[in-house]
mmCIF file of C-alpha atoms and ligand atoms in Angstrom:
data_model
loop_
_atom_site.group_PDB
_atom_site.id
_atom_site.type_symbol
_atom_site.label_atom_id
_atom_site.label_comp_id
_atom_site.label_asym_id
_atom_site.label_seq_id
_atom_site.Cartn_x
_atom_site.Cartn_y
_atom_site.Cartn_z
ATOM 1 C CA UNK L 1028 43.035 65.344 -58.191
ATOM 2 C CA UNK L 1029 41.409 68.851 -59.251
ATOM 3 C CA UNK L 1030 38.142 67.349 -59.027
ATOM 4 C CA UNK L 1031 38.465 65.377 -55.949
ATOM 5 C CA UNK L 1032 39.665 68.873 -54.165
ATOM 6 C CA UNK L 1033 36.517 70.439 -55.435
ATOM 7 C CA UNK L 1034 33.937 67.635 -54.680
ATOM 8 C CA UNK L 1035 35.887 67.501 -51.533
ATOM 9 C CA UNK L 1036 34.984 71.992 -50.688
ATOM 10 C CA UNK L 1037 31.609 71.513 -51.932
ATOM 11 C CA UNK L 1038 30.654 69.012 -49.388
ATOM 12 C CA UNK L 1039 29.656 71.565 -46.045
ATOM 13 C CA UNK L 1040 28.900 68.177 -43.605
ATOM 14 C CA UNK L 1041 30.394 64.993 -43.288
ATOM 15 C CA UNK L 1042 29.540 62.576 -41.057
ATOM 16 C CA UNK L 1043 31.157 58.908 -40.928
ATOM 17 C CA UNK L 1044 29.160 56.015 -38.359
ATOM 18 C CA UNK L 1045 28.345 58.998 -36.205
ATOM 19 C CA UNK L 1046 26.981 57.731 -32.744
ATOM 20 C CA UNK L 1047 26.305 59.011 -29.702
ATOM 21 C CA UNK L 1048 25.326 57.400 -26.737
ATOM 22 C CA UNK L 1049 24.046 58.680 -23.051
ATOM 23 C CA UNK L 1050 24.556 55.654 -20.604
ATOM 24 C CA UNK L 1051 23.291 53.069 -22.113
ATOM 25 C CA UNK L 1052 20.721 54.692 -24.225
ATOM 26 C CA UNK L 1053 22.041 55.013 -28.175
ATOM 27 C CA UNK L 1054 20.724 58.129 -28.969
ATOM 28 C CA UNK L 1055 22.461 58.021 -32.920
ATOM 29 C CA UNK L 1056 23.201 54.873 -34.220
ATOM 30 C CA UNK L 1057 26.319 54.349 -36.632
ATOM 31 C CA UNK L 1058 24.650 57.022 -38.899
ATOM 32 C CA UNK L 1059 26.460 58.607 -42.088
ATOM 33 C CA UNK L 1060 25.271 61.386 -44.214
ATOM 34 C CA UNK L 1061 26.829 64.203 -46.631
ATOM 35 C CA UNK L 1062 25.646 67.991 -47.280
ATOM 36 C CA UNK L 1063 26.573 70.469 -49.887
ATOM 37 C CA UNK L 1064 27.620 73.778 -50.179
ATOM 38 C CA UNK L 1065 24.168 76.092 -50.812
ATOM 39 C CA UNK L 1066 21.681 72.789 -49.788
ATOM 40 C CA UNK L 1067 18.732 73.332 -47.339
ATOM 41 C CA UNK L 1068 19.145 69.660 -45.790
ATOM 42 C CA UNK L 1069 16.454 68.561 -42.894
ATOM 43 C CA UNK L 1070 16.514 65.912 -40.354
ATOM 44 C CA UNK L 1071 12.886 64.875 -40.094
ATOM 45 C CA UNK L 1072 11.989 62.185 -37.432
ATOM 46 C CA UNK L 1073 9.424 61.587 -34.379
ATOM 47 C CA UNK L 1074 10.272 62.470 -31.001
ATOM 48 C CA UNK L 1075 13.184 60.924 -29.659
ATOM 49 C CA UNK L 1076 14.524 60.004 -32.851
ATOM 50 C CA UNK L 1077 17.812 61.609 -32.192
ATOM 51 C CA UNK L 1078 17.583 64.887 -34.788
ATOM 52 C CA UNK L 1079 18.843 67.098 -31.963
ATOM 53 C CA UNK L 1080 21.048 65.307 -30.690
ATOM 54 C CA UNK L 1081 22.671 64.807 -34.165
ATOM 55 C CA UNK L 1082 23.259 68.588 -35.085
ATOM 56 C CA UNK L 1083 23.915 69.460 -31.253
ATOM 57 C CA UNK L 1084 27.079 66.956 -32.218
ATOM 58 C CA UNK L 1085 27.140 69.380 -35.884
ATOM 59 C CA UNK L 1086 27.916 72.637 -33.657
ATOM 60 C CA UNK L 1087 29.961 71.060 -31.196
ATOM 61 C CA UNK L 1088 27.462 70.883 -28.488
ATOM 62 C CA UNK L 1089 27.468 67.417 -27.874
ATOM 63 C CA UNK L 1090 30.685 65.770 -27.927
ATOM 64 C CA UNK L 1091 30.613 62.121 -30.371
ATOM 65 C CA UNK L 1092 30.640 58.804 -29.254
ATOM 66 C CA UNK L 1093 31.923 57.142 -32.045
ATOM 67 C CA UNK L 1094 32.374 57.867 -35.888
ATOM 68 C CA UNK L 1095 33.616 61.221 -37.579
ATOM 69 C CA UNK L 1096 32.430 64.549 -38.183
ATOM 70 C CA UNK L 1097 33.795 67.372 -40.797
ATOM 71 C CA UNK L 1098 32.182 70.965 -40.511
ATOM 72 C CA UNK L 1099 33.458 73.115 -43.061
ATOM 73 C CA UNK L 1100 36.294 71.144 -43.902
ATOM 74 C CA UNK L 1101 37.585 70.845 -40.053
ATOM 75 C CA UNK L 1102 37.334 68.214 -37.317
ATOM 76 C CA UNK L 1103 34.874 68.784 -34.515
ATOM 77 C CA UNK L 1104 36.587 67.496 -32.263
ATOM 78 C CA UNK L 1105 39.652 69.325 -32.241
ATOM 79 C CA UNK L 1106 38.898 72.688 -34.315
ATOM 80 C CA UNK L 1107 35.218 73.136 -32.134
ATOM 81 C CA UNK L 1108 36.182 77.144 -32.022
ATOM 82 C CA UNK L 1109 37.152 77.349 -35.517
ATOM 83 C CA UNK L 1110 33.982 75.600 -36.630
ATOM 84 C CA UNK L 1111 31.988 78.049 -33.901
ATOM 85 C CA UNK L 1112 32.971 81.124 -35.689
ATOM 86 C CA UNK L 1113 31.649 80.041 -38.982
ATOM 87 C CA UNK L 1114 28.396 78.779 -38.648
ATOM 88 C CA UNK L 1115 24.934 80.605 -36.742
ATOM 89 C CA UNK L 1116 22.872 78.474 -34.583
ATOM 90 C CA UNK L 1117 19.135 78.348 -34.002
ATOM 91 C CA UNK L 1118 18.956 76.465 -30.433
ATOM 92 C CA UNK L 1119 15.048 74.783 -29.934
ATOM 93 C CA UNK L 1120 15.278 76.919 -26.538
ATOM 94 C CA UNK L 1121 15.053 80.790 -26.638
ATOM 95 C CA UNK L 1122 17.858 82.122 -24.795
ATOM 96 C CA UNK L 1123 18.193 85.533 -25.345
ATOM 97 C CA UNK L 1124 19.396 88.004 -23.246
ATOM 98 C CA UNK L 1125 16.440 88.972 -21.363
ATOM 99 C CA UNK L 1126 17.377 91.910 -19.592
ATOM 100 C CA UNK L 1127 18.690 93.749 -22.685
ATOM 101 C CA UNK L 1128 17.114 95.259 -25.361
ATOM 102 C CA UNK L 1129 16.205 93.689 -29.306
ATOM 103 C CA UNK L 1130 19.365 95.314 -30.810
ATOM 104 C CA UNK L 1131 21.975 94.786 -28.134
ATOM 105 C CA UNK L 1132 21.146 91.371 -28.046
ATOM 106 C CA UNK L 1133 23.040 91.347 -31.492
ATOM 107 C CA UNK L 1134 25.429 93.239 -30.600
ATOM 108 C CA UNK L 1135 26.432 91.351 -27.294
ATOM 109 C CA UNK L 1136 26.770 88.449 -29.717
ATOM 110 C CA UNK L 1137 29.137 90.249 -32.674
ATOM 111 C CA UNK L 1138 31.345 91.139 -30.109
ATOM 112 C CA UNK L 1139 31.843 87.648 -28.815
ATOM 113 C CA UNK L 1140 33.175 87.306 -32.149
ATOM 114 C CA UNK L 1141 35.227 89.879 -32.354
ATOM 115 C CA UNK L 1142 33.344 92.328 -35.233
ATOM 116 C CA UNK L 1143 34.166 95.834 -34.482
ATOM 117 C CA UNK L 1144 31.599 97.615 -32.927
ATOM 118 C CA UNK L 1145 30.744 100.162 -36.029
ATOM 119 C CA UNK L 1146 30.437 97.215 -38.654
ATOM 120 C CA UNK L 1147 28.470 95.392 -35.817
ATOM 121 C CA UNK L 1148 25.844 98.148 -35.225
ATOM 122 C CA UNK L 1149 25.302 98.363 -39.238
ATOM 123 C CA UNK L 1150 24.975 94.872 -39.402
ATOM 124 C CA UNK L 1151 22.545 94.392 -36.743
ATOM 125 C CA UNK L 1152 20.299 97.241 -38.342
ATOM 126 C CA UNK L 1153 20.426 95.324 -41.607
ATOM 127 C CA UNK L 1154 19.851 92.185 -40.003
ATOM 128 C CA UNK L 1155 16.607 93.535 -38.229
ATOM 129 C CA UNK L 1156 15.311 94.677 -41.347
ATOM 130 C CA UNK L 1157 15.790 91.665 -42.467
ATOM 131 C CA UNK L 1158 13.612 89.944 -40.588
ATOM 132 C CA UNK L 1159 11.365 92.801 -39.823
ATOM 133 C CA UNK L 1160 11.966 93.902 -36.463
ATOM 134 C CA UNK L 1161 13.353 97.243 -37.149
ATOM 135 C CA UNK L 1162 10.646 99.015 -35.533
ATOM 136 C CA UNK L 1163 11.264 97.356 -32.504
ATOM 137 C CA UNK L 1164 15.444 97.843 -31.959
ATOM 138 C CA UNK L 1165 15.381 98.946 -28.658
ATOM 139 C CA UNK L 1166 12.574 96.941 -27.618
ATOM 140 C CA UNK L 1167 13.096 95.170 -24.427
ATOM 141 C CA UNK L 1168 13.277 91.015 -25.440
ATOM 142 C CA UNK L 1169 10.626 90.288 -22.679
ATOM 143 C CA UNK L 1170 8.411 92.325 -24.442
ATOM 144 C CA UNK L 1171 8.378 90.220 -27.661
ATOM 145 C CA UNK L 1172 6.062 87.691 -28.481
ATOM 146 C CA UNK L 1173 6.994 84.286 -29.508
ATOM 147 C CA UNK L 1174 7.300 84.770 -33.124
ATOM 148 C CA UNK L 1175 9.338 87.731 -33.295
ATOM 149 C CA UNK L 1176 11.805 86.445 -30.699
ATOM 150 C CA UNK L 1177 12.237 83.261 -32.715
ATOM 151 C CA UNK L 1178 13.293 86.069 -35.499
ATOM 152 C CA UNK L 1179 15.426 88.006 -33.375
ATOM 153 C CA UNK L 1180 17.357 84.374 -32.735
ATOM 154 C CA UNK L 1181 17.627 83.754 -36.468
ATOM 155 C CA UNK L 1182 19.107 87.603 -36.887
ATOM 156 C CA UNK L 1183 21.456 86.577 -33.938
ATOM 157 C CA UNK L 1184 22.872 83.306 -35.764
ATOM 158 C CA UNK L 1185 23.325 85.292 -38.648
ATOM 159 C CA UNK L 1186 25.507 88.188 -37.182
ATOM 160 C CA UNK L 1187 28.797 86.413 -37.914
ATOM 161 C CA UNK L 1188 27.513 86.227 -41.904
ATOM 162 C CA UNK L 1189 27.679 82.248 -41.586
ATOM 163 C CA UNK L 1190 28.811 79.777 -44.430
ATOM 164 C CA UNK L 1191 26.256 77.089 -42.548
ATOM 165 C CA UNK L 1192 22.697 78.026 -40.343
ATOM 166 C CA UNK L 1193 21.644 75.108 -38.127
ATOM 167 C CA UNK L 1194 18.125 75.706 -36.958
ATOM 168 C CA UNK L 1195 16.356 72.917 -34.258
ATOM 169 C CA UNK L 1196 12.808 73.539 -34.691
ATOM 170 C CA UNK L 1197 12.932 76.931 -36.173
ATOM 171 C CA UNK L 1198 9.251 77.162 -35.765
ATOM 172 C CA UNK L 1199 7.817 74.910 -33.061
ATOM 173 C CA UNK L 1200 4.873 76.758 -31.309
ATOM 174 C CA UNK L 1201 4.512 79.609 -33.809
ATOM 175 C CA UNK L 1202 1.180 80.487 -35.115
ATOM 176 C CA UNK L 1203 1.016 80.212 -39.108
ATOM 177 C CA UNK L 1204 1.997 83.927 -39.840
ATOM 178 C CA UNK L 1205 5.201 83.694 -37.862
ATOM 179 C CA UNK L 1206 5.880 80.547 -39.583
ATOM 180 C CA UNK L 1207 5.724 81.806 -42.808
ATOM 181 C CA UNK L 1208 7.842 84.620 -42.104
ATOM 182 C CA UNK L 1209 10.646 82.462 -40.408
ATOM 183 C CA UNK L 1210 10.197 80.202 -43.931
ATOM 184 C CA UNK L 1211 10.295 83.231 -46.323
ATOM 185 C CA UNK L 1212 13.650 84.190 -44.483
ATOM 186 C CA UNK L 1213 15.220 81.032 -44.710
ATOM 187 C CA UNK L 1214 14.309 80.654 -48.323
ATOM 188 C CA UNK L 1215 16.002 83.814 -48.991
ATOM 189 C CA UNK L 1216 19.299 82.542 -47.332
ATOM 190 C CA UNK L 1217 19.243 79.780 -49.492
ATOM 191 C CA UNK L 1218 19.185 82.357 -52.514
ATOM 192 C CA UNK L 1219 22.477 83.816 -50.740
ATOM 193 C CA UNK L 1220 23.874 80.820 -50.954
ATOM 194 C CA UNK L 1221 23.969 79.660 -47.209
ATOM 195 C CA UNK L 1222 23.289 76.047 -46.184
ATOM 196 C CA UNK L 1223 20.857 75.446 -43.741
ATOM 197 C CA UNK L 1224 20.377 72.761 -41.394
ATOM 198 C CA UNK L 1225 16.925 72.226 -39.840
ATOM 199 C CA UNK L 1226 15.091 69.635 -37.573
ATOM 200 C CA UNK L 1227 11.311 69.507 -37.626
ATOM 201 C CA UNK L 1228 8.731 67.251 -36.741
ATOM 202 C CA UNK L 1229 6.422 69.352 -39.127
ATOM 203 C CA UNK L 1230 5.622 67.747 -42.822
ATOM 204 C CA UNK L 1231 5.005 70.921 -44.664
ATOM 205 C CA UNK L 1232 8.087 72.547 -43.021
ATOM 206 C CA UNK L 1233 10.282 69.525 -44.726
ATOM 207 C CA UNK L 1234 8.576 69.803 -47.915
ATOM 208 C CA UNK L 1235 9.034 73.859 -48.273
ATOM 209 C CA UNK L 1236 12.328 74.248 -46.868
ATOM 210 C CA UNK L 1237 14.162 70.934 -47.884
ATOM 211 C CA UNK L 1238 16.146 69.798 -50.646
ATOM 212 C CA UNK L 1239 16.930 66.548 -49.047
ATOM 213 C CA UNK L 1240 15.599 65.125 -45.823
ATOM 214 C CA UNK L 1241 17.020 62.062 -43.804
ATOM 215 C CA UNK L 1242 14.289 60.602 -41.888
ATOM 216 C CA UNK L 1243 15.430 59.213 -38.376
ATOM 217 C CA UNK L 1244 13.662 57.026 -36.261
ATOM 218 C CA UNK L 1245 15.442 55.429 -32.909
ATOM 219 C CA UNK L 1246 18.576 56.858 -33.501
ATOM 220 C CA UNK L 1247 19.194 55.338 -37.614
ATOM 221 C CA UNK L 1248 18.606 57.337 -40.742
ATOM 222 C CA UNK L 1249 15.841 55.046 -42.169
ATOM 223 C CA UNK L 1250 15.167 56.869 -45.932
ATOM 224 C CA UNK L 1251 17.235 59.627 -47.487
ATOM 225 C CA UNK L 1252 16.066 62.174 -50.369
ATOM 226 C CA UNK L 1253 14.191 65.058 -51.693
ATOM 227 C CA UNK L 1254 10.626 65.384 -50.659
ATOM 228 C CA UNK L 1255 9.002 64.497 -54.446
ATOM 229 C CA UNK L 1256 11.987 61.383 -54.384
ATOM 230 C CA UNK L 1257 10.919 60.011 -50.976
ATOM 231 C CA UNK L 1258 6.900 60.505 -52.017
ATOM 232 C CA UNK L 1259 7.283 58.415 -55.411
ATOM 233 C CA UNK L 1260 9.900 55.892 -53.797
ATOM 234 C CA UNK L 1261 7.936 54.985 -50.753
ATOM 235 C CA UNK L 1262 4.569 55.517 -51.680
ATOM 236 C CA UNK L 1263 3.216 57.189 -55.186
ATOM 237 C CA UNK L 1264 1.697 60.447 -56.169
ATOM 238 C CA UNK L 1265 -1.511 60.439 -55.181
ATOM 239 C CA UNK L 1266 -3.596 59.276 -52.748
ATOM 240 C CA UNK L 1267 -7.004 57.930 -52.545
ATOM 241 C CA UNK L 1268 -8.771 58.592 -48.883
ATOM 242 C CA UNK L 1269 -11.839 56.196 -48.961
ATOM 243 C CA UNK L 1270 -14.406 54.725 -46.378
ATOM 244 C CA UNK L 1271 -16.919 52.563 -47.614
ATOM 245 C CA UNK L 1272 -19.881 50.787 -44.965
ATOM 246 C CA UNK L 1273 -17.935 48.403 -42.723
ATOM 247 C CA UNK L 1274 -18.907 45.140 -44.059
ATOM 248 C CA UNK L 1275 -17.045 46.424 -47.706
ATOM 249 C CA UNK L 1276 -14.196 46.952 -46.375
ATOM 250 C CA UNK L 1277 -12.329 43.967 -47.135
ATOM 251 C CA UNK L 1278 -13.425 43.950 -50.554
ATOM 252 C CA UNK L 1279 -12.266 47.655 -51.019
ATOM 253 C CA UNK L 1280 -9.057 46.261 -49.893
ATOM 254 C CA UNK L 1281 -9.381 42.947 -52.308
ATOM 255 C CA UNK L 1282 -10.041 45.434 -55.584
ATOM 256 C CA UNK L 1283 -7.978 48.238 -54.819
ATOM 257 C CA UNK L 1284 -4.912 47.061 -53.002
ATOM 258 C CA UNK L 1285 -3.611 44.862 -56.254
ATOM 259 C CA UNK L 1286 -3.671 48.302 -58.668
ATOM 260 C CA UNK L 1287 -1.831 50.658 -55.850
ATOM 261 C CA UNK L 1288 1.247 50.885 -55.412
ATOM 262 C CA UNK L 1289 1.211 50.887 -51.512
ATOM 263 C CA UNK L 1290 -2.033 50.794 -49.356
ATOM 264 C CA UNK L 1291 -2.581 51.470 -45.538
ATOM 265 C CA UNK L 1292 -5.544 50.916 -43.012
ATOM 266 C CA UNK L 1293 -6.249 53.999 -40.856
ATOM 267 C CA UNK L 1294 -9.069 53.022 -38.810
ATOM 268 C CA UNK L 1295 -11.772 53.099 -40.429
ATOM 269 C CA UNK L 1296 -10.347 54.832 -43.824
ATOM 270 C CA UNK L 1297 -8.032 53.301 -46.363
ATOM 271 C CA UNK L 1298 -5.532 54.680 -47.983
ATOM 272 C CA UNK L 1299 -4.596 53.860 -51.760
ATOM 273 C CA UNK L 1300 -1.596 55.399 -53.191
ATOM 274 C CA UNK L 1301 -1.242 55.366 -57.087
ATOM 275 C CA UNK L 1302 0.024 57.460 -59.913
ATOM 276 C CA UNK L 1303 -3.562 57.915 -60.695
ATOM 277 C CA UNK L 1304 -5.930 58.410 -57.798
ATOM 278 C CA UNK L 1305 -8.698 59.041 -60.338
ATOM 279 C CA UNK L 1306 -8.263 55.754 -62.046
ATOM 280 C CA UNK L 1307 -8.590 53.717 -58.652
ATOM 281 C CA UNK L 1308 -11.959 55.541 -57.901
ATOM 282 C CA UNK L 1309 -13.416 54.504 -61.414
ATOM 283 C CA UNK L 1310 -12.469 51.734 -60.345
ATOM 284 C CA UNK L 1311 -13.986 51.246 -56.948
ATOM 285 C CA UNK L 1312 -17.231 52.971 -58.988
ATOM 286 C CA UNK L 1313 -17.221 50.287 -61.232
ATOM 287 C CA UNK L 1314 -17.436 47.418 -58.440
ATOM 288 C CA UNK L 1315 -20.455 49.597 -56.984
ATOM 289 C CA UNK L 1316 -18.213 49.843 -53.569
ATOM 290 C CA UNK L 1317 -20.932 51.675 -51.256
ATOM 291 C CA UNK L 1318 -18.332 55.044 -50.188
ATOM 292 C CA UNK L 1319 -19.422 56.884 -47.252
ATOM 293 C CA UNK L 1320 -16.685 59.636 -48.152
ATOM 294 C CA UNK L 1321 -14.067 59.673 -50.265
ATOM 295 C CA UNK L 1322 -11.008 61.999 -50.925
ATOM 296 C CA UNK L 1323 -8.595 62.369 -54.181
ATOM 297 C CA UNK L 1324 -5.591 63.936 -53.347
ATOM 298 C CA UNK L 1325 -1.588 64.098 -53.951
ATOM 299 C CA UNK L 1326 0.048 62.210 -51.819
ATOM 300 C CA UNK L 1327 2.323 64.158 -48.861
ATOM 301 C CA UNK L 1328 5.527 63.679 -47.438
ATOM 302 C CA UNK L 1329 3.336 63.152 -44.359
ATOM 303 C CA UNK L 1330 1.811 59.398 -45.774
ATOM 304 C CA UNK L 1331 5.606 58.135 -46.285
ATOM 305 C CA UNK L 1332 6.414 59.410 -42.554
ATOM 306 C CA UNK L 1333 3.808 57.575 -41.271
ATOM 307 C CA UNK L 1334 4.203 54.637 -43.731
ATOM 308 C CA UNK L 1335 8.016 54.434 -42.419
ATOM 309 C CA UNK L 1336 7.925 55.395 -38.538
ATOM 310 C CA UNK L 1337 3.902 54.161 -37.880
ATOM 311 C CA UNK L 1338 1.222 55.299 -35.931
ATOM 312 C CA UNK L 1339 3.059 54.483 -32.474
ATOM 313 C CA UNK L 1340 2.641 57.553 -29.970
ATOM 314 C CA UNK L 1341 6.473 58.069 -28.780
ATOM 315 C CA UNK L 1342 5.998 60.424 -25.612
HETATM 316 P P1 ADP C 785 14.745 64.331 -31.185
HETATM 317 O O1 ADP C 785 15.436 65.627 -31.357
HETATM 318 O O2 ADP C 785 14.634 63.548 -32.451
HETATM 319 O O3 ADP C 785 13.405 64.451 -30.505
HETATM 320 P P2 ADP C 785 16.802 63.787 -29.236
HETATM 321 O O4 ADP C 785 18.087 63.843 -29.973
HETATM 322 O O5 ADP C 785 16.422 64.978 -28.424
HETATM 323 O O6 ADP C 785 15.643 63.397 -30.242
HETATM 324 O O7 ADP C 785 16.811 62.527 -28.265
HETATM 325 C C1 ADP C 785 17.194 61.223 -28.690
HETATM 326 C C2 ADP C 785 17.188 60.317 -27.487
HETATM 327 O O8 ADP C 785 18.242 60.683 -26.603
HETATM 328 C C3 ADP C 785 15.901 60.391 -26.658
HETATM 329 O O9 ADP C 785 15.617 59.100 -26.173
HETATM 330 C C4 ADP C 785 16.273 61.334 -25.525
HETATM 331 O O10 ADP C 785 15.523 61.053 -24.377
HETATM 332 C C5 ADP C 785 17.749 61.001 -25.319
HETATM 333 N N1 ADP C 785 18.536 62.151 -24.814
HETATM 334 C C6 ADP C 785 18.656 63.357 -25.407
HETATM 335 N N2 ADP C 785 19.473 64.167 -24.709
HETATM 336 C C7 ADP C 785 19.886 63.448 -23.626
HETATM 337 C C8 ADP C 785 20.752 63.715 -22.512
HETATM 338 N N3 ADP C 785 21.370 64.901 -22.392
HETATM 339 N N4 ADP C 785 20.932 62.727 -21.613
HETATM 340 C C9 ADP C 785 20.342 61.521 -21.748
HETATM 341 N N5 ADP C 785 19.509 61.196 -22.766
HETATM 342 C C10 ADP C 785 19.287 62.145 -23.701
#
């Protein structure tokens, strides 16, 4: 009974044949997925696949359809404002409070939840050091670029100290700087000990952040797992990018195909995945394949994305 009680606290999200629809359109379909205390868990999908419209149902944003959902041990449907108080939020849009400065930005916020305006003011300082916009606390937010405003809205979702940080895109449209600074932050939550919550369209955003992805496509979770347990399920290790003139093609196929693991067309280049990308060149040597370029390399979260959602554009 012990043990059930403390599986039962460790588990932050809960989610039973979730499913929302709008009209007719089923936006999540039936979907069901668990995350722990301390995890950094990611919804990964294509556009449309339903990722924000999952966690917008996660902060009480969206109300369900169908199914049930546990934040922090309470119901969203009926304990929303509980809930609210315990987690920070990361919304895709940025909706700050233009006409006030960096710092009172925070501090608007910590007074919605009721923090007392000396703890508040100390805890906004820290939290702009934090993400390193101390220099810039009574900065006006329309004078911000991009990047640092997406920081100031991560320093915002934190002012309430929050047991769970849901971000939607914490870094769509950022150049690579910002990005890394937005990722260095969020790594060193996870060394606090807070579970995050992301969505991303971007690969190498999954792979650094995430200890375990779902991957959604039209509303279903379609693969679940860490980034190295989704690459060596779905595809293998390594990868072998090769062209050779297009009247070898088939035979590339014909030797390569039956010692990889998976293989894909892309165009005009073929893909070979195996455990050894070196071995499948030897071998492609061997049967004097004439390669016009060729490319040994590990294999990416990215090739089982597109292995399990396609190539199809979906806006
Ligand atoms: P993602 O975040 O993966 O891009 P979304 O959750 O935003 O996907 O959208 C999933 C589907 O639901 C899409 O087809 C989208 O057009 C639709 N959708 C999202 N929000 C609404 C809404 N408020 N009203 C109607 N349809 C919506």
């Amino acid at each position: 009974m012990i043990l059930l009680d403390k599986a039962k606290n460790n588990t932050v999200v809960s989610a039973d044949n979730l499913t929302k629809q709008y009209n007719s359109l089923t936006a999540v379909n039936n979907i069901s997925f668990q995350i722990k205390r301390g995890e950094r868990f990611g919804f990964l999908g294509p556009n449309g696949a339903g990722k924000t419209t999952t966690i917008k149902m996660l902060y009480g944003m969206s109300p369900l359809t169908a199914g049930t959902l546990e934040v922090i041990g309470l119901d969203v449907l009926t304990q929303v404002r509980e809930i609210k108080k315990r987690i920070g939020v990361v919304p895709q849009e940025t909706n700050l409070d233009t006409e006030l400065s960096v710092i009172d930005n925070l501090l608007v916020y910590a007074n919605y939840f009721g923090i007392p305006r000396n703890i508040a003011r100390k805890r906004a300082e820290e939290l702009l050091d934090f993400i390193h916009l101390e220099k810039r606390a009574d900065t006006m937010v329309d004078a911000l670029s991009g990047g640092m405003k997406r920081r100031l809205l991560l320093a915002r979702a934190l002012i309430n100290n929050p047991e769970l940080l849901i971000l939607d895109e914490p870094t769509t449209g950022l150049d690579p700087q910002a990005r890394h600074l937005i990722w260095d932050r969020l790594i060193s939550l996870r060394e606090q000990g807070v579970t995050v919550v992301i969505t991303t369209h971007y690969m190498d955003e999954a792979s650094t952040l995430c200890d375990l992805l779902v991957i959604m496509d039209e509303g279903k979770i379609i693969a679940e797992g860490s980034p190295a347990e989704l690459i060596a399920r779905y595809i293998s290790q390594e990868a072998l990018e090769i062209r050779v003139i297009p009247d070898q093609i088939q035979k590339a196929i014909d030797i390569l195909s039956p010692k990889s693991e998976s293989y894909e067309a892309q165009d005009e280049t073929l893909l070979f995945f195996a455990p050894s990308a070196d071995k499948l060149l030897k071998i492609a040597e061997e049967a004097k394949l004439k390669i016009e370029y060729m490319l040994v390399r590990r294999a990416t979260l990215e090739d089982v994305f597109l292995k399990l959602t396609g190539r199809r554009l979906r806006d």
